[in-house]
Short mmCIF file of C-alpha atoms and ligand atoms in Angstrom, two decimals:
data_model
loop_
_atom_site.label_atom_id
_atom_site.label_comp_id
_atom_site.label_asym_id
_atom_site.label_seq_id
_atom_site.Cartn_x
_atom_site.Cartn_y
_atom_site.Cartn_z
CA UNK A 1 105.37 136.98 48.21
CA UNK A 2 103.28 135.56 45.39
CA UNK A 3 99.74 134.64 46.48
CA UNK A 4 99.10 131.10 45.24
CA UNK A 5 95.66 130.42 46.70
CA UNK A 6 93.12 133.13 47.31
CA UNK A 7 89.56 132.85 48.57
CA UNK A 8 87.59 136.08 48.22
CA UNK A 9 84.35 136.38 50.16
CA UNK A 10 83.92 132.68 49.49
CA UNK A 11 80.51 131.32 50.39
CA UNK A 12 79.41 127.75 49.83
CA UNK A 13 75.82 126.64 50.28
CA UNK A 14 74.91 122.94 50.11
CA UNK A 15 71.44 121.80 49.17
CA UNK A 16 70.65 119.11 51.72
CA UNK A 17 68.49 116.09 50.86
CA UNK A 18 65.58 117.60 52.74
CA UNK A 19 65.80 120.57 50.35
CA UNK A 20 67.27 122.86 52.99
CA UNK A 21 70.19 125.16 52.44
CA UNK A 22 73.31 124.72 54.51
CA UNK A 23 75.86 127.54 54.53
CA UNK A 24 79.11 125.58 54.97
CA UNK A 25 81.37 128.54 54.15
CA UNK A 26 80.34 132.05 54.99
CA UNK A 27 82.24 134.84 53.29
CA UNK A 28 85.73 133.47 53.80
CA UNK A 29 88.74 135.61 52.87
CA UNK A 30 92.05 133.78 52.86
CA UNK A 31 95.37 134.18 51.08
CA UNK A 32 98.05 131.51 51.00
CA UNK A 33 101.45 132.48 49.66
CA UNK A 34 103.68 130.32 47.46
CA UNK A 35 105.94 128.24 49.71
CA UNK A 36 103.79 128.62 52.84
CA UNK A 37 102.83 125.75 55.15
CA UNK A 38 99.37 126.48 56.52
CA UNK A 39 97.44 124.26 58.92
CA UNK A 40 93.65 124.48 59.05
CA UNK A 41 91.98 123.35 62.25
CA UNK A 42 88.44 123.48 63.59
CA UNK A 43 85.90 121.08 64.97
CA UNK A 44 83.86 118.70 62.83
CA UNK A 45 81.50 120.50 60.50
CA UNK A 46 83.35 123.83 60.67
CA UNK A 47 83.88 123.85 56.88
CA UNK A 48 87.51 122.68 56.50
CA UNK A 49 86.91 120.01 53.85
CA UNK A 50 84.56 122.26 51.92
CA UNK A 51 87.25 124.94 51.81
CA UNK A 52 89.88 122.41 50.72
CA UNK A 53 87.72 121.22 47.82
CA UNK A 54 87.47 124.77 46.53
CA UNK A 55 91.24 124.95 46.14
CA UNK A 56 91.25 122.47 43.30
CA UNK A 57 87.82 123.17 41.92
CA UNK A 58 86.18 120.01 43.23
CA UNK A 59 83.59 122.51 44.43
CA UNK A 60 82.75 125.91 42.95
CA UNK A 61 81.68 128.97 44.95
CA UNK A 62 78.03 129.76 45.56
CA UNK A 63 79.21 133.34 46.05
CA UNK A 64 82.62 134.98 45.95
CA UNK A 65 85.53 133.46 44.11
CA UNK A 66 88.65 131.34 44.40
CA UNK A 67 91.84 132.12 42.51
CA UNK A 68 94.69 129.65 42.05
CA UNK A 69 97.82 131.44 40.83
CA UNK A 70 95.43 134.15 39.68
CA UNK A 71 93.15 131.77 37.77
CA UNK A 72 89.46 131.85 38.69
CA UNK A 73 88.46 128.24 39.46
CA UNK A 74 84.92 128.86 38.16
CA UNK A 75 86.16 129.43 34.60
CA UNK A 76 85.88 126.05 32.83
CA UNK A 77 89.00 126.66 30.73
CA UNK A 78 91.07 126.90 33.93
CA UNK A 79 89.97 123.57 35.36
CA UNK A 80 92.79 121.46 33.93
CA UNK A 81 95.54 123.88 35.02
CA UNK A 82 94.02 124.36 38.47
CA UNK A 83 93.75 120.60 39.07
CA UNK A 84 97.35 120.17 37.99
CA UNK A 85 98.61 122.96 40.24
CA UNK A 86 96.81 121.79 43.37
CA UNK A 87 97.11 118.14 44.37
CA UNK A 88 94.81 116.62 46.99
CA UNK A 89 95.50 113.89 49.54
CA UNK A 90 92.57 112.48 51.51
CA UNK A 91 92.04 110.70 54.79
CA UNK A 92 91.70 107.08 53.75
CA UNK A 93 94.86 105.73 52.10
CA UNK A 94 93.07 102.62 50.81
CA UNK A 95 90.65 104.69 48.73
CA UNK A 96 93.58 106.37 46.96
CA UNK A 97 95.32 103.21 45.73
CA UNK A 98 94.67 102.56 42.06
CA UNK A 99 97.33 100.04 40.97
CA UNK A 100 98.95 96.78 42.04
CA UNK A 101 102.50 98.01 42.55
CA UNK A 102 103.77 101.16 44.20
CA UNK A 103 105.49 102.45 41.05
CA UNK A 104 102.43 101.87 38.86
CA UNK A 105 100.35 103.64 41.45
CA UNK A 106 102.62 106.69 41.43
CA UNK A 107 102.75 106.61 37.60
CA UNK A 108 98.96 106.77 37.32
CA UNK A 109 98.71 110.58 37.46
CA UNK A 110 101.53 111.35 35.00
CA UNK A 111 100.13 108.69 32.64
CA UNK A 112 96.82 110.52 32.66
CA UNK A 113 98.67 113.70 31.77
CA UNK A 114 99.70 111.86 28.60
CA UNK A 115 103.42 112.23 29.27
CA UNK A 116 105.99 110.11 27.39
CA UNK A 117 107.17 106.95 29.25
CA UNK A 118 110.72 108.26 29.85
CA UNK A 119 109.35 111.40 31.51
CA UNK A 120 106.96 109.31 33.60
CA UNK A 121 109.84 107.12 34.80
CA UNK A 122 111.83 110.19 35.89
CA UNK A 123 108.88 111.63 37.77
CA UNK A 124 108.05 108.36 39.51
CA UNK A 125 111.65 108.01 40.67
CA UNK A 126 111.75 111.61 41.92
CA UNK A 127 108.43 111.29 43.71
CA UNK A 128 109.36 108.01 45.41
CA UNK A 129 112.62 109.59 46.58
CA UNK A 130 110.80 112.63 47.90
CA UNK A 131 108.67 110.43 50.21
CA UNK A 132 111.52 108.00 50.92
CA UNK A 133 109.75 104.98 49.38
CA UNK A 134 112.17 104.02 46.57
CA UNK A 135 112.88 100.66 48.21
CA UNK A 136 109.19 99.72 47.89
CA UNK A 137 108.68 100.45 44.20
CA UNK A 138 107.85 96.83 43.33
CA UNK A 139 105.74 96.21 46.43
CA UNK A 140 101.97 95.82 46.48
CA UNK A 141 100.48 98.99 48.02
CA UNK A 142 97.83 96.98 49.87
CA UNK A 143 100.51 95.29 51.96
CA UNK A 144 102.12 98.50 53.17
CA UNK A 145 101.50 100.15 56.53
CA UNK A 146 99.05 103.06 56.70
CA UNK A 147 101.87 105.60 56.90
CA UNK A 148 103.60 104.09 53.89
CA UNK A 149 100.35 104.06 51.90
CA UNK A 150 99.84 107.75 52.60
CA UNK A 151 103.41 108.46 51.51
CA UNK A 152 102.69 106.61 48.25
CA UNK A 153 99.52 108.69 47.84
CA UNK A 154 101.61 111.83 48.38
CA UNK A 155 104.15 110.57 45.82
CA UNK A 156 101.32 110.09 43.33
CA UNK A 157 100.38 113.73 43.80
CA UNK A 158 103.98 114.98 43.62
CA UNK A 159 104.53 113.10 40.37
CA UNK A 160 102.02 115.49 38.79
CA UNK A 161 104.41 118.32 39.80
CA UNK A 162 101.78 120.43 41.52
CA UNK A 163 102.71 123.74 43.11
CA UNK A 164 100.56 123.08 46.12
CA UNK A 165 99.50 120.01 48.09
CA UNK A 166 96.26 120.10 50.07
CA UNK A 167 95.98 117.28 52.62
CA UNK A 168 92.62 116.70 54.29
CA UNK A 169 93.27 114.89 57.59
CA UNK A 170 95.90 112.61 56.01
CA UNK A 171 96.90 111.13 59.37
CA UNK A 172 93.44 110.59 60.87
CA UNK A 173 93.50 106.84 60.19
CA UNK A 174 97.17 106.24 61.04
CA UNK A 175 98.91 105.01 64.18
CA UNK A 176 101.33 107.42 65.91
CA UNK A 177 104.33 106.04 63.98
CA UNK A 178 102.55 106.48 60.64
CA UNK A 179 101.48 109.99 61.62
CA UNK A 180 105.08 110.97 62.37
CA UNK A 181 106.27 109.51 59.04
CA UNK A 182 103.68 111.42 57.06
CA UNK A 183 104.19 114.67 58.95
CA UNK A 184 107.95 114.63 58.52
CA UNK A 185 107.45 113.90 54.80
CA UNK A 186 105.10 116.87 54.50
CA UNK A 187 107.51 119.13 56.41
CA UNK A 188 110.40 118.13 54.18
CA UNK A 189 108.42 118.69 50.97
CA UNK A 190 107.66 122.19 52.17
CA UNK A 191 111.11 123.12 53.45
CA UNK A 192 113.32 121.37 50.92
CA UNK A 193 111.24 121.02 47.77
CA UNK A 194 109.44 124.33 47.98
CA UNK A 195 105.92 122.88 47.88
CA UNK A 196 103.13 125.02 49.25
CA UNK A 197 101.27 122.91 51.83
CA UNK A 198 97.76 123.19 53.24
CA UNK A 199 97.26 120.65 56.01
CA UNK A 200 93.86 120.05 57.55
CA UNK A 201 94.26 118.23 60.84
CA UNK A 202 92.68 117.73 64.22
CA UNK A 203 96.03 116.98 65.82
CA UNK A 204 97.29 120.21 67.32
CA UNK A 205 100.89 118.99 67.53
CA UNK A 206 100.76 118.63 63.74
CA UNK A 207 99.30 122.11 63.29
CA UNK A 208 102.12 123.38 65.52
CA UNK A 209 104.61 122.45 62.78
CA UNK A 210 103.02 124.78 60.24
CA UNK A 211 104.09 128.37 59.67
CA UNK A 212 100.52 129.58 60.14
CA UNK A 213 97.45 128.10 61.80
CA UNK A 214 93.98 129.00 60.56
CA UNK A 215 91.10 128.21 62.92
CA UNK A 216 87.61 127.69 61.47
CA UNK A 217 84.23 127.65 63.15
CA UNK A 218 80.79 127.72 61.57
CA UNK A 219 82.12 128.27 58.06
CA UNK A 220 84.28 131.23 59.03
CA UNK A 221 87.88 131.90 59.96
CA UNK A 222 87.80 132.92 63.60
CA UNK A 223 91.48 133.02 64.49
CA UNK A 224 94.78 132.77 62.63
CA UNK A 225 98.46 133.43 63.10
CA UNK A 226 101.77 131.73 63.81
CA UNK A 227 101.26 128.59 65.95
CA UNK A 228 103.02 130.14 68.94
CA UNK A 229 100.53 132.98 68.95
CA UNK A 230 97.40 130.91 68.21
CA UNK A 231 98.16 128.28 70.86
CA UNK A 232 98.51 130.96 73.53
CA UNK A 233 94.78 131.64 73.10
CA UNK A 234 93.91 128.79 75.43
CA UNK A 235 90.51 130.12 76.49
CA UNK A 236 89.36 130.83 72.96
CA UNK A 237 90.53 127.46 71.74
CA UNK A 238 88.74 125.74 74.59
CA UNK A 239 85.55 127.62 73.68
CA UNK A 240 86.00 126.35 70.11
CA UNK A 241 86.36 122.79 71.45
CA UNK A 242 89.98 122.60 70.34
CA UNK A 243 93.00 121.40 72.25
CA UNK A 244 96.38 122.98 72.51
CA UNK A 245 99.42 120.86 71.63
CA UNK A 246 100.46 118.52 74.48
CA UNK A 247 103.92 120.12 74.72
CA UNK A 248 102.42 123.60 75.02
CA UNK A 249 100.01 122.31 77.70
CA UNK A 250 102.87 120.83 79.67
CA UNK A 251 104.95 123.99 79.30
CA UNK A 252 102.02 126.04 80.59
CA UNK A 253 101.60 123.77 83.63
CA UNK A 254 105.32 123.80 84.41
CA UNK A 255 105.29 127.57 84.22
CA UNK A 256 102.29 127.78 86.48
CA UNK A 257 104.24 125.64 88.95
CA UNK A 258 107.07 128.17 88.85
CA UNK A 259 109.44 126.55 86.35
CA UNK A 260 111.28 129.10 84.23
CA UNK A 261 110.31 127.51 80.90
CA UNK A 262 108.74 129.33 77.93
CA UNK A 263 104.96 129.02 78.20
CA UNK A 264 104.64 128.99 74.42
CA UNK A 265 106.97 126.02 73.81
CA UNK A 266 105.90 124.07 70.72
CA UNK A 267 108.44 121.29 70.41
CA UNK A 268 109.66 118.58 72.75
CA UNK A 269 113.28 119.61 72.07
CA UNK A 270 112.62 123.21 73.04
CA UNK A 271 110.96 122.20 76.31
CA UNK A 272 113.61 119.61 77.17
CA UNK A 273 116.30 122.23 76.68
CA UNK A 274 114.50 124.70 78.92
CA UNK A 275 113.97 122.08 81.64
CA UNK A 276 117.58 120.93 81.40
CA UNK A 277 118.71 124.53 81.72
CA UNK A 278 116.51 125.06 84.76
CA UNK A 279 117.75 121.81 86.28
CA UNK A 280 121.41 122.75 85.75
CA UNK A 281 120.73 126.15 87.29
CA UNK A 282 119.18 124.51 90.33
CA UNK A 283 122.31 122.43 90.95
CA UNK A 284 124.31 125.61 91.36
CA UNK A 285 121.63 127.11 93.56
CA UNK A 286 120.93 129.81 90.98
CA UNK A 287 117.89 131.93 90.99
CA UNK A 288 115.73 132.45 87.93
CA UNK A 289 113.90 135.58 87.01
CA UNK A 290 110.47 135.05 85.54
CA UNK A 291 107.66 137.48 84.91
CA UNK A 292 109.02 139.96 87.44
CA UNK A 293 109.03 137.48 90.31
CA UNK A 294 112.16 135.81 91.48
CA UNK A 295 111.96 132.08 92.02
CA UNK A 296 114.42 129.92 93.84
CA UNK A 297 114.57 126.96 91.53
CA UNK A 298 115.75 124.50 94.15
CA UNK A 299 112.43 124.93 95.91
CA UNK A 300 110.47 123.89 92.82
CA UNK A 301 111.97 120.49 92.31
P1 LIG B 401 84.76 119.75 58.26
O1 LIG B 401 85.63 119.22 57.19
O2 LIG B 401 85.31 120.91 59.00
O3 LIG B 401 84.29 118.67 59.21
P2 LIG B 401 82.79 120.06 56.13
O4 LIG B 401 83.35 121.04 55.17
O5 LIG B 401 82.90 118.62 55.77
O6 LIG B 401 83.43 120.32 57.57
O7 LIG B 401 81.27 120.36 56.38
C1 LIG B 401 80.78 121.67 56.67
C2 LIG B 401 79.27 121.61 56.81
O8 LIG B 401 78.71 121.25 55.53
C3 LIG B 401 78.78 120.53 57.78
O9 LIG B 401 77.64 121.02 58.42
C4 LIG B 401 78.44 119.37 56.88
O10 LIG B 401 77.44 118.57 57.45
C5 LIG B 401 77.95 120.06 55.63
N1 LIG B 401 78.19 119.27 54.40
C6 LIG B 401 79.39 118.81 53.99
N2 LIG B 401 79.26 118.17 52.81
C7 LIG B 401 77.94 118.23 52.46
C8 LIG B 401 77.18 117.75 51.36
N3 LIG B 401 77.75 117.10 50.34
N4 LIG B 401 75.86 118.00 51.36
C9 LIG B 401 75.27 118.68 52.36
N5 LIG B 401 75.94 119.17 53.44
C10 LIG B 401 77.26 118.95 53.50
MG1 LIG B 402 86.47 117.31 56.92
#
C-alpha cells in the first residue's frame, strides 16, 4: 500500500504568550496509507488538531518531518501541491462559508486554482453529487442545517480533487441527525470514491466506523489498531478519559449478564442480530456455549 501521509519523529513546540514552550507533539511516528479511513481520538489538549495541521502544512515541524505523498511539507516549493492533496474541514460550518449560494461556495476553491469555467462547473456538480446536495445548489448556505452546511464544506474540499480529507471534529457542533448525515457522507467518500480520510472526533461511535483508530495522549500516540481491538481496551481507555462506543458498552454488559453476544460488537445491526439469534434460541430451549461455560438462555431473559 502506498503511504500517503507520514509523520516521522514529529515534534511540535508552541511558544506560549508567557514565553514558555509547550510540546504539543512529542516524537510522533504515523503512517497513513492511500485509501485508509483513520480516526484520531484523545482528550482535549492531546495534540490532535496540531497533528492535523501538519498534514497540510498549516504548521511545520519543530523537529522531525512530515511527508505527503513523499513530499516534505517543510520545503516551500511543495506547499501548493501539499495543500491541494490534503483538504481540511473544520468544526464550525459557519466559519467555512464564503459565498451566498451553495454552488458559488463549492466553486470557490477551484476558482482559486485558476481553472477554466467549464472545468469548475463539472467539479462543482461532481462534488455536490458526492455529498448529496445537488438539490440545494441555488440555496443560501446560511439557511441550511448544520449537517448540510458541513456537507457543503466537504463538497468545497472535494471540488479541489484532493487525495486526502482531514476533518477536525466536523460533527462537534451538529445535532445527532446532522452527525449521522456527515458521517455517512464521509464513509461513502472513503468506500466509493477512494478518498483517504483522517477523522478527528470525540464521538467513539464515529471512530468505530474507521478502519483504524489512533489514540493520542500528551502529544503522543498511546494506542492504535482496528476499532474492535482498540475498544476492547476498556481499562486503558477509561484511564485516558475516553469512552467506548455505546453499542460496545451495551454488548459488554449483556455478555456480563450471560447473553451469548459478541463483546466487541461495534454496530447496532450486529448486536441486534446477535440478540435476535439468542432470543430465537431461547424459544426452542436451546443452550448456548460461551467462553467455556454453558448457559441456559431461557434463564437469562
Ligand atoms: P486537541 O486538538 O487534541 O485538543 P491541540 O493540538 O489543539 O489538542 O493542542 C495541544 C496542546 O497545544 C494543548 O496543550 C494546547 O493548549 C496547545 N496549543 C494548541 N494551539 C496552541 C497555540 N496556537 N499556541 C500555544 N499552545 C497551543
Ligand atoms: Mg482540537
